[in-house]
XYZ file of C-alpha atoms in Angstrom:
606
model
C 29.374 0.980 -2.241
C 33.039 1.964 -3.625
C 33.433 -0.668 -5.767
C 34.620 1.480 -8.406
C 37.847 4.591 -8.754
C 34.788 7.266 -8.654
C 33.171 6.566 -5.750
C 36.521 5.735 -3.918
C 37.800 9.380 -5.042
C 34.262 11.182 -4.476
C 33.959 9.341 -0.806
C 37.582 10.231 0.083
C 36.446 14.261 -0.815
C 33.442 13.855 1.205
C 34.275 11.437 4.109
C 37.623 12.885 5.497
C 35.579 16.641 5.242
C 32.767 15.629 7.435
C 35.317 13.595 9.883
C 37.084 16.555 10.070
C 33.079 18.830 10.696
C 32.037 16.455 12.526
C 35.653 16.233 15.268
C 34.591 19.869 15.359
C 31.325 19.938 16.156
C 32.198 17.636 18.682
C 35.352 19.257 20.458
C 34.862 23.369 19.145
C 31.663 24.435 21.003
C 33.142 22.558 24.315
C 36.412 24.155 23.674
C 34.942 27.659 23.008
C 33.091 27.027 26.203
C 35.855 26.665 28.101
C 37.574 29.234 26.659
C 35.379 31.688 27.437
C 34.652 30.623 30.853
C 38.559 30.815 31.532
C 38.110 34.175 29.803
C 35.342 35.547 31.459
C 37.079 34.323 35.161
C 40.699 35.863 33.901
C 38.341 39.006 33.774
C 36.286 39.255 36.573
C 39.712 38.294 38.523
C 41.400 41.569 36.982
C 38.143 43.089 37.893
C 37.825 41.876 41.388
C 41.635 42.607 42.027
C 41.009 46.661 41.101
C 37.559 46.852 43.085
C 39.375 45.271 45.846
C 42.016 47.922 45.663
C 39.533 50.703 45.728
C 37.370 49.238 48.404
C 40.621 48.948 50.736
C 41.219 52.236 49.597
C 37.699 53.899 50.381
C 34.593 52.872 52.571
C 32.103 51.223 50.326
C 30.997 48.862 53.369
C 27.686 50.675 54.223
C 26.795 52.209 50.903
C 24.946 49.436 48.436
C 24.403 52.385 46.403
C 27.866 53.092 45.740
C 29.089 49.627 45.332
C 25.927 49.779 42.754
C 27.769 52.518 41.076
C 30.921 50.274 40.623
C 28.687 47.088 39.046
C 27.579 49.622 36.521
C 31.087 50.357 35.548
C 32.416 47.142 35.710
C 28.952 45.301 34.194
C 28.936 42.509 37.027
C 27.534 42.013 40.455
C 29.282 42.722 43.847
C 28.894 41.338 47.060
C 31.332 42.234 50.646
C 31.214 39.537 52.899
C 33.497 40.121 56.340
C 34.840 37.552 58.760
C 31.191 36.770 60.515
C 29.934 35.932 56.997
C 28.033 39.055 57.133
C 27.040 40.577 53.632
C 27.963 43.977 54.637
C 27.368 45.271 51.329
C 25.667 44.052 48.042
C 25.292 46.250 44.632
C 21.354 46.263 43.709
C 22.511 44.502 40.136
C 22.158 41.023 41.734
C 18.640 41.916 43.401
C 17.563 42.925 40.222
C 17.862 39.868 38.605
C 16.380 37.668 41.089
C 12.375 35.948 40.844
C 10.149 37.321 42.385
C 9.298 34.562 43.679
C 12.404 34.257 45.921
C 12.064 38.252 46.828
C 8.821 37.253 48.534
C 10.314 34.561 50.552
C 13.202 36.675 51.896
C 11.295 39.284 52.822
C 10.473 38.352 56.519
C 13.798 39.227 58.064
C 15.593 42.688 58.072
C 18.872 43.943 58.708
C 21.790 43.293 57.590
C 22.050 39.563 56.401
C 24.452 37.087 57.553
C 25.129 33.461 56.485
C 23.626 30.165 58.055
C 25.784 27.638 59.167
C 25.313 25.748 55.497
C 26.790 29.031 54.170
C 23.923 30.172 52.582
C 23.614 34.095 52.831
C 20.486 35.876 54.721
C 19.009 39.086 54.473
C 18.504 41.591 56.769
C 15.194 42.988 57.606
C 16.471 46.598 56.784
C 18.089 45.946 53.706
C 16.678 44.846 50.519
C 16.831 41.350 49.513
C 20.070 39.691 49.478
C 20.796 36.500 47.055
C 20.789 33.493 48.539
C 23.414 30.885 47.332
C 26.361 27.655 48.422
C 29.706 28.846 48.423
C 30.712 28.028 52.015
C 33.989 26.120 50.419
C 34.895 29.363 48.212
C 34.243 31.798 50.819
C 36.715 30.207 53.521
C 39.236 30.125 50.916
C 39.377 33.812 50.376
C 38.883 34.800 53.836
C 41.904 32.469 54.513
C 43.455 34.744 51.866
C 43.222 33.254 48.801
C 41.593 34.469 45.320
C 39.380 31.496 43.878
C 36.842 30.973 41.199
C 33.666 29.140 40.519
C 30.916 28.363 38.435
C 27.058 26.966 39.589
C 23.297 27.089 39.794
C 21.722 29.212 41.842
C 17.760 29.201 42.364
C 17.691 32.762 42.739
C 18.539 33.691 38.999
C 16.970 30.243 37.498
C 20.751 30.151 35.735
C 23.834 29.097 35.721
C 26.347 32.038 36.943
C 30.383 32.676 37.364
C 32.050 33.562 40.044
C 35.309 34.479 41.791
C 36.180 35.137 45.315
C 39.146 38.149 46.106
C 40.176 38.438 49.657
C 39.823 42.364 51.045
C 42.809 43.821 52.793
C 41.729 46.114 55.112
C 42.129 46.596 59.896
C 39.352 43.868 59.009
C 39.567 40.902 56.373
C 36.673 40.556 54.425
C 35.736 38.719 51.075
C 34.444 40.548 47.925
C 32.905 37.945 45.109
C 32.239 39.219 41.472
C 28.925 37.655 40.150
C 27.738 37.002 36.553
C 25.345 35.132 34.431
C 26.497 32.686 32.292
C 23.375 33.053 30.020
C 25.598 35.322 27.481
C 28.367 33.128 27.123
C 26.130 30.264 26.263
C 24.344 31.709 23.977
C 27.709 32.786 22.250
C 28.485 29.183 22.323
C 25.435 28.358 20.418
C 25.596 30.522 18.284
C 29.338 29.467 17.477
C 28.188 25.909 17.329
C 25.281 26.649 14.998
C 27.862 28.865 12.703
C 29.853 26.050 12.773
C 27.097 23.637 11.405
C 26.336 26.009 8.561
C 29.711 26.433 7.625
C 30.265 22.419 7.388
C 27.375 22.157 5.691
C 28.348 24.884 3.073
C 31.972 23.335 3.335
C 30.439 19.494 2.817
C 28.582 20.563 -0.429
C 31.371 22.403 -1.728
C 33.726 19.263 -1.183
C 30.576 17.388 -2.717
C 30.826 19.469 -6.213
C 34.631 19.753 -6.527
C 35.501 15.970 -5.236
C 32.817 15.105 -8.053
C 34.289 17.355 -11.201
C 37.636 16.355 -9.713
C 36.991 12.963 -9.292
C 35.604 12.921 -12.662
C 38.795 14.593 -14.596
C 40.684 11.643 -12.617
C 38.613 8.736 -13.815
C 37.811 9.443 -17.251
C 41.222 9.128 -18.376
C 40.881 5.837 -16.267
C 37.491 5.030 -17.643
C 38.585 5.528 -21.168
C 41.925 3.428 -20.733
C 39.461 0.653 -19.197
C 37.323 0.889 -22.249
C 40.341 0.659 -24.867
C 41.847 -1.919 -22.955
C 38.730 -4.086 -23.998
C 39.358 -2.926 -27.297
C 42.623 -3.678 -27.220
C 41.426 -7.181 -25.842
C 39.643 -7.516 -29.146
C 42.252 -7.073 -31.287
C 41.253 -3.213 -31.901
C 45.316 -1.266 -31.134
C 43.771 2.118 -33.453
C 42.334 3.525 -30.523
C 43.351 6.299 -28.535
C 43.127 8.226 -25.410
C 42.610 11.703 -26.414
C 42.709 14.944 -23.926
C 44.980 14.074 -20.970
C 45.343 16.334 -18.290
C 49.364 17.332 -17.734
C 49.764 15.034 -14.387
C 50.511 11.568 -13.410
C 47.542 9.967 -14.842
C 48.269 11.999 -18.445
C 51.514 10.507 -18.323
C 49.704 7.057 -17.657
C 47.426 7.995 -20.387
C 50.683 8.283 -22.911
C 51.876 5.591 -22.023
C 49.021 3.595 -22.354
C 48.712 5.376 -26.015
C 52.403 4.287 -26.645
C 52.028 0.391 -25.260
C 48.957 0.547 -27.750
C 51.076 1.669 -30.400
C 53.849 -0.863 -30.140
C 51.069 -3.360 -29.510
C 49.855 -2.831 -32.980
C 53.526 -3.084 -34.437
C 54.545 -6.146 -32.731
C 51.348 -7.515 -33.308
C 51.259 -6.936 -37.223
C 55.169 -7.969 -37.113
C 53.904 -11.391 -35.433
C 51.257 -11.650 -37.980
C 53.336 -11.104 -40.937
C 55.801 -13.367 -39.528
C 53.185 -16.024 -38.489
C 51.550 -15.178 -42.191
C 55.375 -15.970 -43.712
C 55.634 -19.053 -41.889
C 52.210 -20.161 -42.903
C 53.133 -19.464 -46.408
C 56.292 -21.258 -46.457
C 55.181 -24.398 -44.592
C 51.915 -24.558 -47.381
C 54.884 -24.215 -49.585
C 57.316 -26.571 -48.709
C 57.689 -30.009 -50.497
C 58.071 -31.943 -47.197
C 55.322 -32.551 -44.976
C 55.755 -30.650 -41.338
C 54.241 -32.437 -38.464
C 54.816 -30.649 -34.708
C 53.965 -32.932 -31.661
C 53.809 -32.020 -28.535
C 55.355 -33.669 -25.596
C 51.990 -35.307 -24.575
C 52.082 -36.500 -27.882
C 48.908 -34.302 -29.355
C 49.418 -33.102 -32.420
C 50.279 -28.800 -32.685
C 51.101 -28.461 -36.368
C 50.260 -30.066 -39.708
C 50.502 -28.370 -43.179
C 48.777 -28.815 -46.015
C 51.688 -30.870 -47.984
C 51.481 -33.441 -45.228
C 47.658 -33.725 -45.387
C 48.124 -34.506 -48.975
C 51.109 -37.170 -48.551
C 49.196 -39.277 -45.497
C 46.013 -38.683 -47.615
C 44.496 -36.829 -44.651
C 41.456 -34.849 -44.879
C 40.224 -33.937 -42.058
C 41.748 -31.386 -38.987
C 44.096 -33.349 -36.663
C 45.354 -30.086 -34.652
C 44.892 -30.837 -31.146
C 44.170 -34.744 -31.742
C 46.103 -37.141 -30.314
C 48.840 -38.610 -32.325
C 48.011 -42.461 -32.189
C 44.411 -41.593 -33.289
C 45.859 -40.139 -36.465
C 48.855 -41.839 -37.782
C 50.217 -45.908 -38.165
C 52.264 -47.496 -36.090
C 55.841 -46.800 -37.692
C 55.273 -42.942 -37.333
C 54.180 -43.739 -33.578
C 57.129 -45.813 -32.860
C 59.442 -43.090 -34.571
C 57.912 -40.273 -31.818
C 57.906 -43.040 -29.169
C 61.944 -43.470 -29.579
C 63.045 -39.767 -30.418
C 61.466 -38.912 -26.710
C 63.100 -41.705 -25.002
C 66.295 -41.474 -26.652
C 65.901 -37.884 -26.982
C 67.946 -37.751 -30.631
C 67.422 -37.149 -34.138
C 65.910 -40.253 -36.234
C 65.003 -41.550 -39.694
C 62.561 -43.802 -40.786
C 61.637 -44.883 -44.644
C 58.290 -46.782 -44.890
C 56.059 -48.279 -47.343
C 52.672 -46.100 -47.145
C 50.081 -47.807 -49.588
C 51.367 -47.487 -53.161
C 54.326 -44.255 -51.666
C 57.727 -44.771 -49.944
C 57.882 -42.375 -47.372
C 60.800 -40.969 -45.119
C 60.197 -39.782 -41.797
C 62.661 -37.541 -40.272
C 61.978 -36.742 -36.187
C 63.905 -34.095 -33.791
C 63.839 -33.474 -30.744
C 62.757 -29.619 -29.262
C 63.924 -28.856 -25.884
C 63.076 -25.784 -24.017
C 66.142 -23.369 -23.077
C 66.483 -25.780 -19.940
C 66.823 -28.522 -22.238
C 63.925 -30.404 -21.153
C 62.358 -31.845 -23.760
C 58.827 -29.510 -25.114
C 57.682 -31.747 -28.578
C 58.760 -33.050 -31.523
C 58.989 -32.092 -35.348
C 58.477 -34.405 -38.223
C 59.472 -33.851 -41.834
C 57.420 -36.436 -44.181
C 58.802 -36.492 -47.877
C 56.999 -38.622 -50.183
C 60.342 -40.442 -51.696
C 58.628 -42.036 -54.685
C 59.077 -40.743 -57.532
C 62.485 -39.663 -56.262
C 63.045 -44.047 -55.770
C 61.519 -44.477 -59.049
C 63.943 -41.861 -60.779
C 67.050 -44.498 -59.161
C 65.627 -47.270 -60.592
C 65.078 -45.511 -63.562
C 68.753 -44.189 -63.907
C 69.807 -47.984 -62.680
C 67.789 -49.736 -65.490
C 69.131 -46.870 -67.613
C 72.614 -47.713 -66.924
C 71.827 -51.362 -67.089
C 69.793 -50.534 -70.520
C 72.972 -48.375 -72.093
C 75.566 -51.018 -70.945
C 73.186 -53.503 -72.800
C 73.261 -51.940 -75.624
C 76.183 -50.503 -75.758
C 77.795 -54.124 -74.984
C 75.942 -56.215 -77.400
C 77.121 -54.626 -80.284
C 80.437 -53.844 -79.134
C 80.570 -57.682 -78.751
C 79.237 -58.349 -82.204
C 81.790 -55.794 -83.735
C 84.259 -57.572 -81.907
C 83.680 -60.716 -82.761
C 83.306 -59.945 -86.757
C 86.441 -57.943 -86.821
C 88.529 -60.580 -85.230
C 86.775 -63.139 -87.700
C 88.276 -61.118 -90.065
C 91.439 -59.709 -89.016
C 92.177 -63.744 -87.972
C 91.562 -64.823 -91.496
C 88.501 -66.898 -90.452
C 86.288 -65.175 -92.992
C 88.141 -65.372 -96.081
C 85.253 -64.824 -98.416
C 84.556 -61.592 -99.501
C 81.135 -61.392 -99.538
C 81.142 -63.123 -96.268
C 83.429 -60.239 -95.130
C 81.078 -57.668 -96.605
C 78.305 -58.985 -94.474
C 80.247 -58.782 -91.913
C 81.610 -55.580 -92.476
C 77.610 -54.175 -92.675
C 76.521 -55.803 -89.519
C 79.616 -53.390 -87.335
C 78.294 -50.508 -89.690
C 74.743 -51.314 -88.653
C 75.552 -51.722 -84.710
C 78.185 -48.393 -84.972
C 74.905 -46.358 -86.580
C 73.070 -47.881 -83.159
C 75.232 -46.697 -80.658
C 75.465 -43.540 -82.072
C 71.892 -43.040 -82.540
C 71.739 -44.070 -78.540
C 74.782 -41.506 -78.126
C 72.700 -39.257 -79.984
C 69.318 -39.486 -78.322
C 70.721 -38.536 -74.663
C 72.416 -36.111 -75.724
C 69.426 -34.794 -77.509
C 67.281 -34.997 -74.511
C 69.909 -33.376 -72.026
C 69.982 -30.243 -74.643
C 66.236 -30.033 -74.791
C 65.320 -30.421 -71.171
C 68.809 -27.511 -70.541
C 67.002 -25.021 -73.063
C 69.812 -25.593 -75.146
C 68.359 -26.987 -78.492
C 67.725 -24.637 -81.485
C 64.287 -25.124 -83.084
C 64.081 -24.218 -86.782
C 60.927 -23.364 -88.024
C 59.899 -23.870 -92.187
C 56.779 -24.747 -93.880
C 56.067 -28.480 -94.597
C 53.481 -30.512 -95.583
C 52.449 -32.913 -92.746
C 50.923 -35.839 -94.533
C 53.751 -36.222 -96.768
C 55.911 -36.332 -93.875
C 53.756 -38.733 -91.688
C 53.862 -40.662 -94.944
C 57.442 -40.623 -95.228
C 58.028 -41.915 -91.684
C 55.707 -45.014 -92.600
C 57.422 -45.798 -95.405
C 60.788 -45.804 -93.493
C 59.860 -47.837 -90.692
C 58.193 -50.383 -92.782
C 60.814 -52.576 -92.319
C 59.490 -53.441 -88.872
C 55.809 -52.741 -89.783
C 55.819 -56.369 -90.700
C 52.143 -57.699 -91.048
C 50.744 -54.319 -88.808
C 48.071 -52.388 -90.390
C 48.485 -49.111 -90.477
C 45.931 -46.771 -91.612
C 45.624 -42.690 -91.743
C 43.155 -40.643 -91.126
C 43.313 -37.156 -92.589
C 42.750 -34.648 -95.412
C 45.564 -34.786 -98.187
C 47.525 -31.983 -97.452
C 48.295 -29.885 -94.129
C 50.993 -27.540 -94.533
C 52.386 -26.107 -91.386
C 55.122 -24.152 -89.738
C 57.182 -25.996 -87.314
C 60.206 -27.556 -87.001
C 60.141 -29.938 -89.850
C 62.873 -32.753 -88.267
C 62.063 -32.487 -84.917
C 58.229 -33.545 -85.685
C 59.892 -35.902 -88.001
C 61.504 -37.642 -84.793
C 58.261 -37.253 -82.523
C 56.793 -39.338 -85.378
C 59.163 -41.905 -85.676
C 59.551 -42.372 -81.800
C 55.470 -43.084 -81.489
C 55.067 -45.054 -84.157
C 58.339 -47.123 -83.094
C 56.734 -47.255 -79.645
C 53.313 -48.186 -81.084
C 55.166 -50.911 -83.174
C 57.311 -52.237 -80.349
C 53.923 -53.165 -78.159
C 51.465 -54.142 -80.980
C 51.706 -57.803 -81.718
C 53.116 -58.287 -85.847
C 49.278 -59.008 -87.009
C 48.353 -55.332 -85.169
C 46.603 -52.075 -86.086
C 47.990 -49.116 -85.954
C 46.129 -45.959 -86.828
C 47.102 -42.317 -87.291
C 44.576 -39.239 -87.197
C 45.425 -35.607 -87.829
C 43.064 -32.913 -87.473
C 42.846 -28.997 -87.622
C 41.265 -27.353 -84.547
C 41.543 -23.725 -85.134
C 44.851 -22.999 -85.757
C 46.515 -25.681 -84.097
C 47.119 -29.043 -85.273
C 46.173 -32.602 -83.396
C 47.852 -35.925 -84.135
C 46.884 -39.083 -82.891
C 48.560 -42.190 -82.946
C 46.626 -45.053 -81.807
C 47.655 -49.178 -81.735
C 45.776 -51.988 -80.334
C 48.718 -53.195 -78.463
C 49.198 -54.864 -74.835
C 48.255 -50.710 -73.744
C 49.804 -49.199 -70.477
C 49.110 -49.587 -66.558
C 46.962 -46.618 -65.281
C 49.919 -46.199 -62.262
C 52.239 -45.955 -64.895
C 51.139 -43.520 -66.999
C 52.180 -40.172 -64.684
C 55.524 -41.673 -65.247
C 55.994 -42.345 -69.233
C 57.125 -39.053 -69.830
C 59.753 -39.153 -67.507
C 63.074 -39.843 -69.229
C 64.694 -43.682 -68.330
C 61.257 -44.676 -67.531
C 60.123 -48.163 -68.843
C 56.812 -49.993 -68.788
C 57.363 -53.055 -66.388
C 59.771 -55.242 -67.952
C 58.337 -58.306 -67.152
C 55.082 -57.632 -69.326
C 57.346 -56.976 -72.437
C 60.637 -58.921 -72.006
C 61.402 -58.987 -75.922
C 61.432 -55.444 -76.053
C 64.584 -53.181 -76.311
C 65.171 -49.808 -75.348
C 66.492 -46.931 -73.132
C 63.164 -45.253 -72.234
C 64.507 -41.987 -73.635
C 61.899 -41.940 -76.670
C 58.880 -40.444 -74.940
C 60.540 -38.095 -72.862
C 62.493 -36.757 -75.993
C 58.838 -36.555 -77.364
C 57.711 -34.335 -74.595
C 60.383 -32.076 -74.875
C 60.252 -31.492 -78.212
C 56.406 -30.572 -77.996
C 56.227 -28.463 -75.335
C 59.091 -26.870 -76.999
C 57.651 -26.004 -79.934
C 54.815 -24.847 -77.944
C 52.405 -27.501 -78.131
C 51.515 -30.314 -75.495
C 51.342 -34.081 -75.428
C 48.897 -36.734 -74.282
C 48.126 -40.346 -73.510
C 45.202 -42.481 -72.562
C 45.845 -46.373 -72.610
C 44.592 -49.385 -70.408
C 46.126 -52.296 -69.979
C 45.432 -54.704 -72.356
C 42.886 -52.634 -74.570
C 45.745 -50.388 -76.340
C 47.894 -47.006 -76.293
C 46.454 -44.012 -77.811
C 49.463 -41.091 -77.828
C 48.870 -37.577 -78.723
C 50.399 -34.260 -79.586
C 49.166 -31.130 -80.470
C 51.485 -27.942 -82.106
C 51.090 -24.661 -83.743
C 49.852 -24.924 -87.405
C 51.105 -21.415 -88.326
């Protein structure tokens, strides 16, 4: 029934009001009763205390007509009783109001009336009817002296009457008693009573329509701050509480509006920063794995999807389900040992490192782990690269530093004493002084270009004369190679005329270096548009497909152990894809091993 604030506010209006009737219905008309009974004897007592005084003063033993005369004036009946329990006199009020019935029954004596031994009065035979009623107990007590009260039925009057009892000083002692009906004061008490149930009905129904508009104005702020809560629940912090009364639940209704206001603020500052966070883990290099302490996986971004080759959702999974064995051991001994570790592994064709740490709570008990996964690859690759660099440049740098050695000491020593033995010799350290330099030259080259720090200088230049130029320079170490081109007889284009001159030369050295001496080597240029394509294409030992992301990358070499003959610093191609790209163009490749090389590059023709 009050299950809700309404009905609890309403029933409080309307419950504690009829209580409250209801105690009165109960306790005012018995009270009132009383009241007026105590009333009504306080009176009759004044009034018997001044008829007393007359009587005592004056003779109205004998005369029922005078004592008559007094009831009118004092509105009540009057009845002298002396010390034989003799009515001696009686006012004709009380005969008045008796039954008829009783008037016929009291008629056979005369005289003046006296009372039986049970106290009950008698008539005379004389006299007119006298009432008959019990108050032996009351009448001793005020012919003994004493003023008393009381209250009855009498079958006379078919009513209930009051009484009281006031002793009569006179040379004899006699009792005077003061009679009235109580049918007046009951009927006042009715009527009270019934007032009073009109008035609590009136009252109830007025407390029914103000405890409901009251209890309304308290509980649809309430009502409303329920109903945005659930919007608030759904994510909705706009909404506001709008007309609030200026008391306690209008200053709950602010506040409510304010806590929905920083809601929204704190919210959007958590969603920015969880947006932020989002953004930088998608965007991170390293792979970021979160375990928990149960070892079920809370956090994996996209980065370390694609290094573990992942691709399906592993939040909430557990971690053995997902990941190998290494990884497991790694989590396994950062929460036993509770300390930072690292752990490199092979994963298919990657090297990975794994770096775990611990995350403790603010009582440093241990809540989960976080992983960071970098693929290490290329970054391995780049160390060999620079290694077999080094070990390339001290090569070369070493053998013909040793060869210039050894032919100047021939000659300083006098070993070589011929001339034109000395000349030859004298050519060979000019020959291995031009390679180092060129070697000198090429990294140094490369480290401008890839710093932004090489000048291109554009002119106009015919192509095919220069593709035809290179040829005819290399063909010292065309040997028996074929080499055929494919393209119109003139292409004149804008570009930097010795920098394409050393793109050429470094792909058709690299096509020469890995085509055997009886090879083919082929060379197309086209026009597409207003760019310019050329291809250079051998039928050589060709390129592994996992080494092809990796040509362009400078101290890379092809596998040494598939071309052992061949020297070289693995500068060439990278210099190659520095120069196009900065000249605005872009280089290709698509080989297989064994089935030949087919390089690429395409630049601005004007």
């Amino acid at each position: 029934m009050f299950n809700n604030l309404f009905s609890k506010i309403m029933g409080s209006y309307i419950i504690i009001p009829i209580l409250i009737l209801l105690l009165l219905l109960l306790i005012l008309p018995n009270y009132l009763k009383d009241y007026f009974y105590q009333a009504k004897e306080r009176e009759l007592l004044g009034k018997g205390q001044a008829v007393a005084k007359i009587i005592s003063e004056n003779d109205y033993s004998d005369s029922n007509i005078s004592l008559s005369n007094l009831e009118k004036l004092l509105d009540t009946s009057l009845i002298i009783i002396n010390q034989e329990r003799e009515i001696i006199n009686q006012g004709m009020r009380l005969q008045g109001m008796m039954r008829s019935s009783w008037m016929r029954k009291m008629h056979h004596n005369q005289g003046r009336g006296m009372m039986n031994r049970h106290g009950m009065m008698k008539h005379n035979r004389t006299n007119p009817p006298q009432v008959m009623m019990n108050f032996s107990d009351e009448l001793n007590k005020v012919l003994a002296g004493d003023a008393t009260s009381f209250r009855g039925e009498t079958p006379m009057l078919n009513q209930a009457i009051i009484g009281v009892g006031i002793p009569i000083r006179t040379s004899e002692e006699m009792a005077l008693f003061l009679i009235s009906p109580l049918r007046g004061l009951e009927e006042t008490v009715v009527k009270v009573r019934n007032l009073t149930i009109r008035v609590s009905f009136i009252a109830i129904l007025i407390a029914l329509i103000l405890g409901y508009f009251i209890s309304k104005g308290i509980t649809r702020p309430v009502k409303e701050m329920k109903d945005k809560a659930r919007l608030m629940a759904a994510g909705n912090f706009k909404a506001k509480i709008d007309k609030l009364p200026n008391d306690e639940i209008g200053e709950l209704g602010k506040s409510f509006n304010y806590l929905s206001t920083k809601l929204e603020s704190n919210i959007n500052e958590l969603t920015t920063e969880k947006r932020r966070m989002e953004e930088m883990l998608s965007s991170m290099a390293e792979g970021v794995l979160g375990v928990s302490k149960d070892q079920r996986i809370l956090l994996a971004n996209p980065r370390l999807k694609e290094i573990l080759e992942i691709d399906k959702e592993i939040i909430g999974a557990k971690f053995n389900a997902c990941f190998n064995d290494t990884l497991l051991n790694l989590v396994e001994e950062v929460m036993l040992e509770e300390k930072e570790l690292k752990e490199e592994f092979n994963f298919g064709d990657k090297i990975i490192v794994a770096h775990a740490a611990p995350i403790t709570k603010t009582d440093d008990e241990l809540w989960g782990i976080i992983i960071l996964v970098r693929d290490v690859t290329e970054i391995r690759k780049l160390d060999e690269m620079r290694r077999l660099f080094v070990a390339n440049v001290s090569h070369e740098l070493k053998t013909p530093l040793t060869a210039i050695r050894g032919y100047l000491e021939a000659i300083l020593d006098g070993v070589v004493e011929d001339i034109d033995l000395q000349s030859e010799y004298l050519n060979r350290v000019l020959s291995e002084t031009t390679r180092m330099t060129r070697l000198v030259q090429d990294t140094l080259d490369l480290s401008r270009l890839q710093s932004g720090q090489m000048d291109f200088k554009a002119s106009e230049f015919d192509l095919i004369v220069l593709i035809n130029s290179v040829i005819i320079n290399l063909e010292g170490r065309l040997e028996d190679r074929d080499v055929s081109i494919e393209a119109s007889e003139s292409l004149i284009v804008k570009s930097d005329r010795d920098r394409i001159e050393e793109v050429l030369i470094n792909l058709l050295s690299n096509a020469i270096k890995f085509t055997t001496s009886d090879g083919k080597i082929e060379l197309k240029v086209k026009k597409i548009e207003a760019k310019v394509k050329v291809k250079v294409i051998d039928d050589g030992i060709g390129i592994p497909t996992s080494e092809l992301p990796y040509i362009w990358e400078r101290f890379h070499q092809v596998d040494r152990a598939r071309t052992p003959d061949q020297k070289g610093t693995g500068l060439g191609l990278a210099i190659v894809k520095e120069i196009v790209e900065g000249l605005g163009g872009k280089v290709e490749v698509e080989s297989e091993a064994g089935k030949g090389s087919e390089f690429s590059f395409t630049i601005e023709s004007k």
